[in-house]
Amino acid sequence: MVKTVQITLRQIAWDLVSPDLDDVRLAHTIEAYKNLLISSSGFDPGGEPEKADIHLSGGKAIGAAWAAMCVEDLIRTRMFVKGLYEAVTARLSAGKKTVRVLYAGCGPFATLALPLTTLFEPSEVQFELIEINPLSLESVRRLIRNMDLESWFPEISEADATKFRITKEPDIILSETMQRALLEEQQVPIIYNLLSQVGNRCVLVPEKIELSVGWWNPKLDPDSRIRKIAPFFELSATAFDRAIAETLKQGEAVKFPGATIDRNALHSPIGGRLAVFTDIQTYGQNRILPNESGLTTPLLLAENPKENAGLKIGYALREKPAIDLDFFI
Ligand SMILES: C[S@@+](CC[C@H](N)C(=O)[O-])C[C@H]1O[C@@H](n2cnc3c(N)ncnc32)[C@H](O)[C@@H]1O
Protein backbone atom coordinates (compact mmCIF):
# COMPACT_ATOMS: atom_id res chain seq x y z
CA MET A 1 0.00 0.00 0.00
CA VAL A 2 2.71 2.48 1.07
CA LYS A 3 4.72 1.46 -1.99
CA THR A 4 1.81 2.24 -4.36
CA VAL A 5 1.28 5.64 -2.72
CA GLN A 6 4.98 6.42 -3.04
CA ILE A 7 4.99 5.50 -6.73
CA THR A 8 2.05 7.88 -7.26
CA LEU A 9 3.84 10.62 -5.27
CA ARG A 10 6.98 10.11 -7.35
CA GLN A 11 5.03 10.61 -10.58
CA ILE A 12 3.42 13.74 -9.11
CA ALA A 13 6.85 15.03 -8.10
CA TRP A 14 8.32 14.51 -11.57
CA ASP A 15 5.35 16.27 -13.15
CA LEU A 16 5.61 19.26 -10.81
CA VAL A 17 9.34 19.79 -11.39
CA SER A 18 9.20 19.12 -15.11
CA PRO A 19 10.00 22.19 -17.26
CA ASP A 20 7.22 21.42 -19.74
CA LEU A 21 3.99 20.56 -18.01
CA ASP A 22 0.90 21.80 -19.82
CA ASP A 23 -2.15 23.24 -18.03
CA VAL A 24 -4.32 20.13 -18.50
CA ARG A 25 -1.66 17.81 -17.13
CA LEU A 26 -0.96 20.20 -14.24
CA ALA A 27 -4.66 20.16 -13.28
CA HIS A 28 -4.70 16.30 -13.34
CA THR A 29 -1.49 16.14 -11.34
CA ILE A 30 -2.80 18.49 -8.65
CA GLU A 31 -6.10 16.59 -8.43
CA ALA A 32 -4.16 13.33 -7.93
CA TYR A 33 -1.91 15.04 -5.36
CA LYS A 34 -4.86 16.44 -3.37
CA ASN A 35 -6.56 13.01 -3.28
CA LEU A 36 -3.36 11.34 -2.14
CA LEU A 37 -2.83 13.92 0.64
CA ILE A 38 -6.37 13.58 1.98
CA SER A 39 -6.54 9.79 1.80
CA SER A 40 -3.07 9.26 3.32
CA SER A 41 -3.55 11.75 6.19
CA GLY A 42 -7.20 11.07 7.06
CA PHE A 43 -7.61 14.87 7.37
CA ASP A 44 -11.22 16.11 7.29
CA PRO A 45 -11.30 19.31 5.21
CA GLY A 46 -15.05 19.71 5.91
CA GLY A 47 -14.76 19.72 9.73
CA GLU A 48 -15.87 22.86 11.64
CA PRO A 49 -12.84 23.05 14.04
CA GLU A 50 -10.59 22.67 10.99
CA LYS A 51 -12.09 25.86 9.50
CA ALA A 52 -11.23 28.14 12.45
CA ASP A 53 -8.50 30.73 11.82
CA ILE A 54 -6.01 31.49 14.59
CA HIS A 55 -5.75 35.24 15.28
CA LEU A 56 -2.32 36.50 16.29
CA SER A 57 -0.85 39.92 16.94
CA GLY A 58 0.48 40.91 13.50
CA GLY A 59 -1.87 38.81 11.34
CA LYS A 60 -3.67 35.48 11.33
CA ALA A 61 -2.88 31.82 10.66
CA ILE A 62 -5.59 30.47 8.37
CA GLY A 63 -7.59 27.45 9.56
CA ALA A 64 -6.25 23.98 8.78
CA ALA A 65 -9.05 23.35 6.23
CA TRP A 66 -8.09 26.46 4.24
CA ALA A 67 -4.40 25.58 4.48
CA ALA A 68 -5.27 22.13 3.10
CA MET A 69 -7.00 23.73 0.10
CA CYS A 70 -3.90 25.73 -0.87
CA VAL A 71 -2.72 22.70 -2.86
CA GLU A 72 -5.48 23.46 -5.39
CA ASP A 73 -3.84 26.76 -6.38
CA LEU A 74 -2.16 25.12 -9.38
CA ILE A 75 0.58 27.56 -10.35
CA ARG A 76 1.39 28.32 -6.71
CA THR A 77 1.91 24.67 -5.83
CA ARG A 78 3.92 23.92 -8.95
CA MET A 79 6.19 26.98 -8.73
CA PHE A 80 6.93 26.46 -5.03
CA VAL A 81 7.70 22.74 -5.42
CA LYS A 82 9.80 23.33 -8.54
CA GLY A 83 11.61 26.30 -6.96
CA LEU A 84 12.35 24.32 -3.80
CA TYR A 85 13.59 21.37 -5.87
CA GLU A 86 15.98 23.65 -7.78
CA ALA A 87 17.15 25.38 -4.58
CA VAL A 88 17.99 22.00 -2.97
CA THR A 89 19.68 20.79 -6.18
CA ALA A 90 21.79 23.97 -6.32
CA ARG A 91 23.00 23.54 -2.71
CA LEU A 92 23.87 19.88 -3.33
CA SER A 93 25.74 20.81 -6.53
CA ALA A 94 27.64 23.45 -4.55
CA GLY A 95 29.00 20.65 -2.33
CA LYS A 96 26.55 20.60 0.60
CA LYS A 97 26.16 16.99 1.75
CA THR A 98 22.81 17.31 3.51
CA VAL A 99 20.58 20.29 2.79
CA ARG A 100 18.51 21.41 5.79
CA VAL A 101 15.16 23.02 4.99
CA LEU A 102 13.22 24.88 7.69
CA TYR A 103 9.57 24.84 6.60
CA ALA A 104 7.57 27.48 8.50
CA GLY A 105 3.81 26.93 8.36
CA CYS A 106 3.71 23.42 6.87
CA GLY A 107 -0.09 23.08 7.11
CA PRO A 108 -1.79 19.67 7.41
CA PHE A 109 0.21 18.09 4.55
CA ALA A 110 3.67 19.73 4.23
CA THR A 111 2.46 20.10 0.65
CA LEU A 112 5.49 21.93 -0.70
CA ALA A 113 8.05 19.50 0.73
CA LEU A 114 6.45 16.07 0.40
CA PRO A 115 7.16 15.47 -3.33
CA LEU A 116 10.88 16.04 -2.74
CA THR A 117 11.06 12.89 -0.61
CA THR A 118 10.78 10.90 -3.84
CA LEU A 119 13.50 12.94 -5.59
CA PHE A 120 16.17 13.05 -2.86
CA GLU A 121 17.46 10.58 -0.28
CA PRO A 122 17.05 11.49 3.41
CA SER A 123 20.86 11.80 3.47
CA GLU A 124 20.52 14.63 0.91
CA VAL A 125 17.61 16.63 2.34
CA GLN A 126 16.18 17.01 5.84
CA PHE A 127 13.07 19.02 6.68
CA GLU A 128 12.30 20.71 9.97
CA LEU A 129 8.59 21.55 10.16
CA ILE A 130 7.00 24.25 12.27
CA GLU A 131 3.31 24.94 12.45
CA ILE A 132 1.11 26.90 14.85
CA ASN A 133 -2.15 25.02 14.29
CA PRO A 134 -2.38 21.79 16.36
CA LEU A 135 -4.94 20.26 13.95
CA SER A 136 -2.53 20.71 11.06
CA LEU A 137 0.27 19.23 13.12
CA GLU A 138 -1.74 16.15 14.02
CA SER A 139 -2.52 15.66 10.35
CA VAL A 140 1.01 16.14 9.06
CA ARG A 141 2.41 13.78 11.71
CA ARG A 142 -0.14 11.12 10.69
CA LEU A 143 0.61 11.62 7.01
CA ILE A 144 4.37 11.25 7.49
CA ARG A 145 3.90 8.13 9.62
CA ASN A 146 1.37 6.55 7.25
CA MET A 147 3.64 7.16 4.27
CA ASP A 148 6.73 5.97 6.08
CA LEU A 149 8.59 9.24 5.51
CA GLU A 150 9.98 9.84 9.03
CA SER A 151 13.60 9.75 7.84
CA TRP A 152 13.10 13.00 5.90
CA PHE A 153 11.26 14.79 8.74
CA PRO A 154 13.28 14.44 11.96
CA GLU A 155 11.79 17.53 13.67
CA ILE A 156 8.19 18.68 13.77
CA SER A 157 7.25 21.38 16.29
CA GLU A 158 4.19 23.31 17.32
CA ALA A 159 5.46 26.89 17.35
CA ASP A 160 4.76 30.44 16.26
CA ALA A 161 7.26 31.06 13.46
CA THR A 162 7.34 34.80 14.20
CA LYS A 163 8.97 33.95 17.56
CA PHE A 164 10.64 30.58 16.87
CA ARG A 165 14.31 30.34 17.96
CA ILE A 166 16.41 28.39 15.46
CA THR A 167 18.64 25.74 17.00
CA LYS A 168 20.05 24.08 13.85
CA GLU A 169 20.98 26.51 11.10
CA PRO A 170 19.02 25.78 7.89
CA ASP A 171 20.35 26.08 4.33
CA ILE A 172 16.90 26.99 3.05
CA ILE A 173 13.95 28.72 4.73
CA LEU A 174 10.64 27.82 3.09
CA SER A 175 7.37 29.55 3.89
CA GLU A 176 4.11 30.24 2.11
CA THR A 177 2.13 32.11 4.74
CA MET A 178 0.78 34.85 2.52
CA GLN A 179 -2.20 36.23 0.70
CA ARG A 180 -2.25 38.76 -2.11
CA ALA A 181 -0.38 42.00 -1.39
CA LEU A 182 1.09 40.29 1.72
CA LEU A 183 -2.05 41.18 3.70
CA GLU A 184 -3.81 39.15 6.45
CA GLU A 185 -1.14 36.48 7.06
CA GLN A 186 2.34 36.60 8.55
CA GLN A 187 4.87 35.98 5.77
CA VAL A 188 6.78 39.19 6.53
CA PRO A 189 7.19 38.84 10.34
CA ILE A 190 7.95 35.12 9.91
CA ILE A 191 10.71 35.75 7.37
CA TYR A 192 12.08 38.67 9.41
CA ASN A 193 12.28 36.57 12.55
CA LEU A 194 13.93 33.58 10.85
CA LEU A 195 16.29 35.53 8.60
CA SER A 196 17.56 37.55 11.56
CA GLN A 197 18.97 34.31 13.04
CA VAL A 198 20.87 32.87 10.06
CA GLY A 199 23.99 33.68 8.06
CA ASN A 200 23.92 35.13 4.56
CA ARG A 201 24.31 31.76 2.80
CA CYS A 202 20.79 30.75 3.77
CA VAL A 203 18.42 30.84 0.78
CA LEU A 204 14.79 31.91 0.98
CA VAL A 205 11.99 30.18 -0.89
CA PRO A 206 10.36 32.34 -2.13
CA GLU A 207 13.56 34.19 -2.96
CA LYS A 208 11.74 37.45 -3.54
CA ILE A 209 8.23 38.86 -3.19
CA GLU A 210 7.65 42.29 -4.69
CA LEU A 211 4.67 44.61 -4.35
CA SER A 212 4.10 47.30 -6.97
CA VAL A 213 1.42 49.90 -7.51
CA GLY A 214 -0.08 50.40 -10.95
CA TRP A 215 -3.16 50.36 -13.13
CA TRP A 216 -5.35 47.29 -13.62
CA ASN A 217 -7.91 46.91 -16.38
CA PRO A 218 -9.25 43.33 -16.75
CA LYS A 219 -11.22 44.34 -19.89
CA LEU A 220 -8.02 44.71 -21.93
CA ASP A 221 -6.14 41.83 -23.55
CA PRO A 222 -3.88 39.90 -21.13
CA ASP A 223 -0.67 41.67 -22.21
CA SER A 224 -2.08 45.15 -21.52
CA ARG A 225 -4.13 44.58 -18.35
CA ILE A 226 -1.35 45.48 -15.98
CA ARG A 227 0.52 48.78 -16.16
CA LYS A 228 2.93 48.97 -13.27
CA ILE A 229 3.99 52.40 -12.05
CA ALA A 230 6.48 51.60 -9.29
CA PRO A 231 7.57 48.87 -6.88
CA PHE A 232 7.15 49.89 -3.21
CA PHE A 233 8.05 46.83 -1.10
CA GLU A 234 10.37 43.84 -1.40
CA LEU A 235 10.72 40.82 0.86
CA SER A 236 14.03 39.10 0.13
CA ALA A 237 17.40 38.39 1.73
CA THR A 238 18.84 41.35 -0.22
CA ALA A 239 16.20 43.80 1.02
CA PHE A 240 16.29 42.44 4.60
CA ASP A 241 16.79 45.27 7.11
CA ARG A 242 18.32 44.30 10.47
CA ALA A 243 17.08 47.44 12.26
CA ILE A 244 13.50 46.58 11.25
CA ALA A 245 14.00 43.01 12.51
CA GLU A 246 15.02 44.46 15.90
CA THR A 247 11.94 46.70 16.04
CA LEU A 248 9.70 43.74 15.23
CA LYS A 249 11.40 41.68 17.92
CA GLN A 250 10.37 44.33 20.47
CA GLY A 251 6.75 43.80 19.34
CA GLU A 252 6.56 47.30 17.85
CA ALA A 253 4.78 48.38 14.68
CA VAL A 254 6.89 48.94 11.58
CA LYS A 255 6.39 51.09 8.51
CA PHE A 256 8.64 50.14 5.59
CA PRO A 257 10.06 52.99 3.43
CA GLY A 258 7.70 52.68 0.40
CA ALA A 259 7.56 54.88 -2.70
CA THR A 260 6.46 58.37 -3.68
CA ILE A 261 4.84 58.77 -7.09
CA ASP A 262 4.45 62.23 -8.53
CA ARG A 263 1.24 63.39 -10.15
CA ASN A 264 2.50 62.99 -13.75
CA ALA A 265 3.50 59.36 -13.21
CA LEU A 266 0.11 58.67 -11.59
CA HIS A 267 -1.88 59.86 -14.58
CA SER A 268 -4.82 57.43 -14.97
CA PRO A 269 -5.42 55.52 -18.23
CA ILE A 270 -9.08 55.25 -19.32
CA GLY A 271 -10.89 52.47 -17.44
CA GLY A 272 -7.93 51.58 -15.23
CA ARG A 273 -8.23 51.03 -11.46
CA LEU A 274 -5.37 51.70 -9.11
CA ALA A 275 -4.14 48.37 -7.73
CA VAL A 276 -1.34 46.58 -5.91
CA PHE A 277 0.37 43.81 -7.91
CA THR A 278 2.21 40.92 -6.27
CA ASP A 279 5.12 39.17 -8.02
CA ILE A 280 6.67 36.07 -6.48
CA GLN A 281 10.01 34.56 -7.48
CA THR A 282 10.07 31.20 -5.72
CA TYR A 283 13.62 30.43 -6.87
CA GLY A 284 15.66 31.24 -9.99
CA GLN A 285 13.40 31.44 -13.03
CA ASN A 286 10.35 30.09 -11.22
CA ARG A 287 7.93 32.96 -10.89
CA ILE A 288 4.27 33.55 -10.11
CA LEU A 289 3.19 36.63 -12.02
CA PRO A 290 0.36 39.00 -11.04
CA ASN A 291 -3.05 37.35 -11.46
CA GLU A 292 -1.61 33.84 -12.09
CA SER A 293 -2.52 32.57 -8.61
CA GLY A 294 -4.71 33.44 -5.64
CA LEU A 295 -1.53 34.76 -4.01
CA THR A 296 -1.03 37.31 -6.79
CA THR A 297 -4.59 38.49 -7.53
CA PRO A 298 -4.44 42.29 -7.95
CA LEU A 299 -5.66 44.19 -4.88
CA LEU A 300 -7.88 47.09 -5.92
CA LEU A 301 -7.13 50.25 -3.98
CA ALA A 302 -9.45 53.08 -2.93
CA GLU A 303 -11.34 54.85 -5.69
CA ASN A 304 -9.21 56.53 -8.28
CA PRO A 305 -7.31 59.55 -7.00
CA LYS A 306 -8.31 63.11 -7.71
CA GLU A 307 -6.91 64.70 -10.85
CA ASN A 308 -3.40 66.01 -10.29
CA ALA A 309 -2.73 64.00 -7.13
CA GLY A 310 0.55 62.32 -6.28
CA LEU A 311 0.76 59.24 -4.05
CA LYS A 312 2.85 57.98 -1.14
CA ILE A 313 2.43 54.24 -0.70
CA GLY A 314 4.07 51.87 1.76
CA TYR A 315 3.75 48.49 3.49
CA ALA A 316 3.30 48.44 7.27
CA LEU A 317 3.02 45.86 10.04
CA ARG A 318 0.70 46.79 12.90
CA GLU A 319 -1.95 44.56 14.53
CA LYS A 320 -2.44 43.43 10.91
CA PRO A 321 -0.30 43.89 7.81
CA ALA A 322 -1.46 47.03 5.96
CA ILE A 323 -0.85 49.16 2.89
CA ASP A 324 -0.75 52.88 3.70
CA LEU A 325 -1.93 55.28 0.99
CA ASP A 326 -1.56 59.02 1.08
CA PHE A 327 -2.71 61.06 -1.92
CA PHE A 328 -1.19 64.55 -2.01
CA ILE A 329 -1.72 67.61 -4.19
C1 LIG B 1 -1.24 29.35 3.45
S1 LIG B 1 -1.06 27.93 4.51
C2 LIG B 1 0.06 26.96 3.56
C3 LIG B 1 0.11 25.52 3.95
C4 LIG B 1 1.16 24.67 3.23
N1 LIG B 1 2.50 25.10 3.58
C5 LIG B 1 1.00 24.78 1.73
O1 LIG B 1 1.80 25.49 1.13
O2 LIG B 1 0.12 24.19 1.15
C6 LIG B 1 -0.06 28.62 5.78
C7 LIG B 1 0.19 27.72 6.97
O3 LIG B 1 1.07 28.41 7.85
C8 LIG B 1 0.59 28.31 9.18
N2 LIG B 1 1.02 29.52 9.89
C9 LIG B 1 0.58 30.77 9.69
N3 LIG B 1 1.17 31.63 10.54
C10 LIG B 1 2.02 30.89 11.28
C11 LIG B 1 2.93 31.20 12.32
N4 LIG B 1 3.06 32.44 12.78
N5 LIG B 1 3.67 30.20 12.84
C12 LIG B 1 3.55 28.92 12.39
N6 LIG B 1 2.69 28.57 11.42
C13 LIG B 1 1.94 29.55 10.86
C14 LIG B 1 -0.91 28.19 9.05
O4 LIG B 1 -1.47 27.59 10.20
C15 LIG B 1 -1.04 27.37 7.78
O5 LIG B 1 -1.01 26.01 8.08
CSV table of N, CA and C in Angstrom, one decimal, residues 208-217 220 222-234 259 261-262 264-269 272-281 287-292 296-299 301 311 313:
chain,number,residue,atom,x,y,z
A,208,LYS,N,12.1,36.0,-3.5
A,208,LYS,CA,11.7,37.4,-3.5
A,208,LYS,C,10.2,37.6,-3.7
A,209,ILE,N,9.6,38.5,-3.0
A,209,ILE,CA,8.2,38.9,-3.2
A,209,ILE,C,8.2,40.4,-3.4
A,210,GLU,N,7.6,40.8,-4.4
A,210,GLU,CA,7.6,42.3,-4.7
A,210,GLU,C,6.2,42.8,-4.8
A,211,LEU,N,6.0,43.9,-4.2
A,211,LEU,CA,4.7,44.6,-4.3
A,211,LEU,C,4.9,45.9,-5.2
A,212,SER,N,4.0,46.1,-6.2
A,212,SER,CA,4.1,47.3,-7.0
A,212,SER,C,2.7,47.9,-7.0
A,213,VAL,N,2.7,49.2,-7.3
A,213,VAL,CA,1.4,49.9,-7.5
A,213,VAL,C,1.3,50.2,-9.0
A,214,GLY,N,0.1,50.1,-9.5
A,214,GLY,CA,-0.1,50.4,-10.9
A,214,GLY,C,-1.5,50.4,-11.3
A,215,TRP,N,-1.8,50.3,-12.6
A,215,TRP,CA,-3.2,50.4,-13.1
A,215,TRP,C,-3.6,49.0,-13.6
A,216,TRP,N,-4.8,48.6,-13.3
A,216,TRP,CA,-5.4,47.3,-13.6
A,216,TRP,C,-6.6,47.5,-14.4
A,217,ASN,N,-6.7,46.9,-15.6
A,217,ASN,CA,-7.9,46.9,-16.4
A,217,ASN,C,-8.2,45.5,-17.0
A,220,LEU,N,-9.0,44.7,-20.8
A,220,LEU,CA,-8.0,44.7,-21.9
A,220,LEU,C,-7.5,43.3,-22.2
A,222,PRO,N,-4.7,40.3,-22.3
A,222,PRO,CA,-3.9,39.9,-21.1
A,222,PRO,C,-2.6,40.7,-21.1
A,223,ASP,N,-2.0,41.0,-22.2
A,223,ASP,CA,-0.7,41.7,-22.2
A,223,ASP,C,-0.8,43.1,-21.8
A,224,SER,N,-2.0,43.7,-21.8
A,224,SER,CA,-2.1,45.1,-21.5
A,224,SER,C,-2.8,45.4,-20.2
A,225,ARG,N,-3.3,44.4,-19.5
A,225,ARG,CA,-4.1,44.6,-18.3
A,225,ARG,C,-3.4,45.3,-17.2
A,226,ILE,N,-2.1,45.0,-17.1
A,226,ILE,CA,-1.4,45.5,-16.0
A,226,ILE,C,-0.4,46.6,-16.5
A,227,ARG,N,-0.5,47.7,-15.9
A,227,ARG,CA,0.5,48.8,-16.2
A,227,ARG,C,1.1,49.2,-14.8
A,228,LYS,N,2.3,48.6,-14.6
A,228,LYS,CA,2.9,49.0,-13.3
A,228,LYS,C,3.5,50.4,-13.3
A,229,ILE,N,3.4,51.1,-12.2
A,229,ILE,CA,4.0,52.4,-12.0
A,229,ILE,C,5.3,52.3,-11.3
A,230,ALA,N,5.2,51.7,-10.1
A,230,ALA,CA,6.5,51.6,-9.3
A,230,ALA,C,6.4,50.5,-8.3
A,231,PRO,N,7.5,49.8,-8.0
A,231,PRO,CA,7.6,48.9,-6.9
A,231,PRO,C,7.6,49.7,-5.6
A,232,PHE,N,7.1,49.1,-4.5
A,232,PHE,CA,7.2,49.9,-3.2
A,232,PHE,C,7.5,49.0,-2.0
A,233,PHE,N,7.6,47.7,-2.2
A,233,PHE,CA,8.1,46.8,-1.1
A,233,PHE,C,8.7,45.6,-1.6
A,234,GLU,N,9.7,45.1,-1.0
A,234,GLU,CA,10.4,43.8,-1.4
A,234,GLU,C,10.7,43.0,-0.2
A,259,ALA,N,7.2,54.1,-1.5
A,259,ALA,CA,7.6,54.9,-2.7
A,259,ALA,C,6.7,56.1,-2.8
A,261,ILE,N,5.1,58.7,-5.6
A,261,ILE,CA,4.8,58.8,-7.1
A,261,ILE,C,4.3,60.2,-7.4
A,262,ASP,N,4.9,60.9,-8.3
A,262,ASP,CA,4.4,62.2,-8.5
A,262,ASP,C,3.2,62.2,-9.4
A,264,ASN,N,2.4,63.3,-12.3
A,264,ASN,CA,2.5,63.0,-13.7
A,264,ASN,C,2.6,61.5,-13.9
A,265,ALA,N,3.3,60.8,-13.1
A,265,ALA,CA,3.5,59.4,-13.2
A,265,ALA,C,2.2,58.7,-12.8
A,266,LEU,N,1.3,59.3,-12.1
A,266,LEU,CA,0.1,58.7,-11.6
A,266,LEU,C,-1.1,58.9,-12.5
A,267,HIS,N,-0.8,59.5,-13.7
A,267,HIS,CA,-1.9,59.9,-14.6
A,267,HIS,C,-2.7,58.6,-15.0
A,268,SER,N,-4.0,58.6,-14.8
A,268,SER,CA,-4.8,57.4,-15.0
A,268,SER,C,-5.2,57.1,-16.4
A,269,PRO,N,-4.9,55.9,-16.9
A,269,PRO,CA,-5.4,55.5,-18.2
A,269,PRO,C,-6.9,55.3,-18.2
A,272,GLY,N,-8.8,52.3,-16.1
A,272,GLY,CA,-7.9,51.6,-15.2
A,272,GLY,C,-8.3,51.8,-13.8
A,273,ARG,N,-8.1,50.8,-12.9
A,273,ARG,CA,-8.2,51.0,-11.5
A,273,ARG,C,-6.9,50.9,-10.8
A,274,LEU,N,-6.6,51.8,-9.8
A,274,LEU,CA,-5.4,51.7,-9.1
A,274,LEU,C,-5.3,50.4,-8.3
A,275,ALA,N,-4.2,49.7,-8.4
A,275,ALA,CA,-4.1,48.4,-7.7
A,275,ALA,C,-2.7,48.1,-7.2
A,276,VAL,N,-2.6,47.1,-6.3
A,276,VAL,CA,-1.3,46.6,-5.9
A,276,VAL,C,-1.1,45.2,-6.6
A,277,PHE,N,0.0,45.1,-7.2
A,277,PHE,CA,0.4,43.8,-7.9
A,277,PHE,C,1.4,43.1,-7.1
A,278,THR,N,1.3,41.8,-7.0
A,278,THR,CA,2.2,40.9,-6.3
A,278,THR,C,3.0,40.0,-7.3
A,279,ASP,N,4.3,40.1,-7.2
A,279,ASP,CA,5.1,39.2,-8.0
A,279,ASP,C,5.9,38.3,-7.1
A,280,ILE,N,5.9,37.0,-7.3
A,280,ILE,CA,6.7,36.1,-6.5
A,280,ILE,C,7.7,35.3,-7.3
A,281,GLN,N,9.0,35.4,-6.9
A,281,GLN,CA,10.0,34.6,-7.5
A,281,GLN,C,10.3,33.5,-6.5
A,287,ARG,N,8.6,31.8,-11.3
A,287,ARG,CA,7.9,33.0,-10.9
A,287,ARG,C,6.4,32.8,-10.9
A,288,ILE,N,5.7,33.5,-10.1
A,288,ILE,CA,4.3,33.6,-10.1
A,288,ILE,C,4.0,35.0,-10.4
A,289,LEU,N,3.4,35.3,-11.6
A,289,LEU,CA,3.2,36.6,-12.0
A,289,LEU,C,1.9,37.1,-11.5
A,290,PRO,N,1.6,38.5,-11.5
A,290,PRO,CA,0.4,39.0,-11.0
A,290,PRO,C,-0.8,38.3,-11.8
A,291,ASN,N,-1.8,38.0,-11.0
A,291,ASN,CA,-3.1,37.3,-11.5
A,291,ASN,C,-2.9,35.9,-11.9
A,292,GLU,N,-1.8,35.2,-11.7
A,292,GLU,CA,-1.6,33.8,-12.1
A,292,GLU,C,-2.1,32.9,-11.0
A,296,THR,N,-1.5,36.1,-6.0
A,296,THR,CA,-1.0,37.3,-6.8
A,296,THR,C,-2.2,38.0,-7.5
A,297,THR,N,-3.4,37.8,-7.0
A,297,THR,CA,-4.6,38.5,-7.5
A,297,THR,C,-4.4,40.0,-7.3
A,298,PRO,N,-4.6,40.9,-8.2
A,298,PRO,CA,-4.4,42.3,-7.9
A,298,PRO,C,-5.4,42.8,-6.8
A,299,LEU,N,-4.9,43.6,-6.0
A,299,LEU,CA,-5.7,44.2,-4.9
A,299,LEU,C,-6.1,45.6,-5.3
A,301,LEU,N,-7.3,49.2,-5.0
A,301,LEU,CA,-7.1,50.2,-4.0
A,301,LEU,C,-8.4,51.2,-4.0
A,311,LEU,N,1.1,60.3,-5.0
A,311,LEU,CA,0.8,59.2,-4.0
A,311,LEU,C,2.0,58.8,-3.3
A,313,ILE,N,3.0,55.6,-1.0
A,313,ILE,CA,2.4,54.2,-0.7
A,313,ILE,C,3.5,53.4,0.0
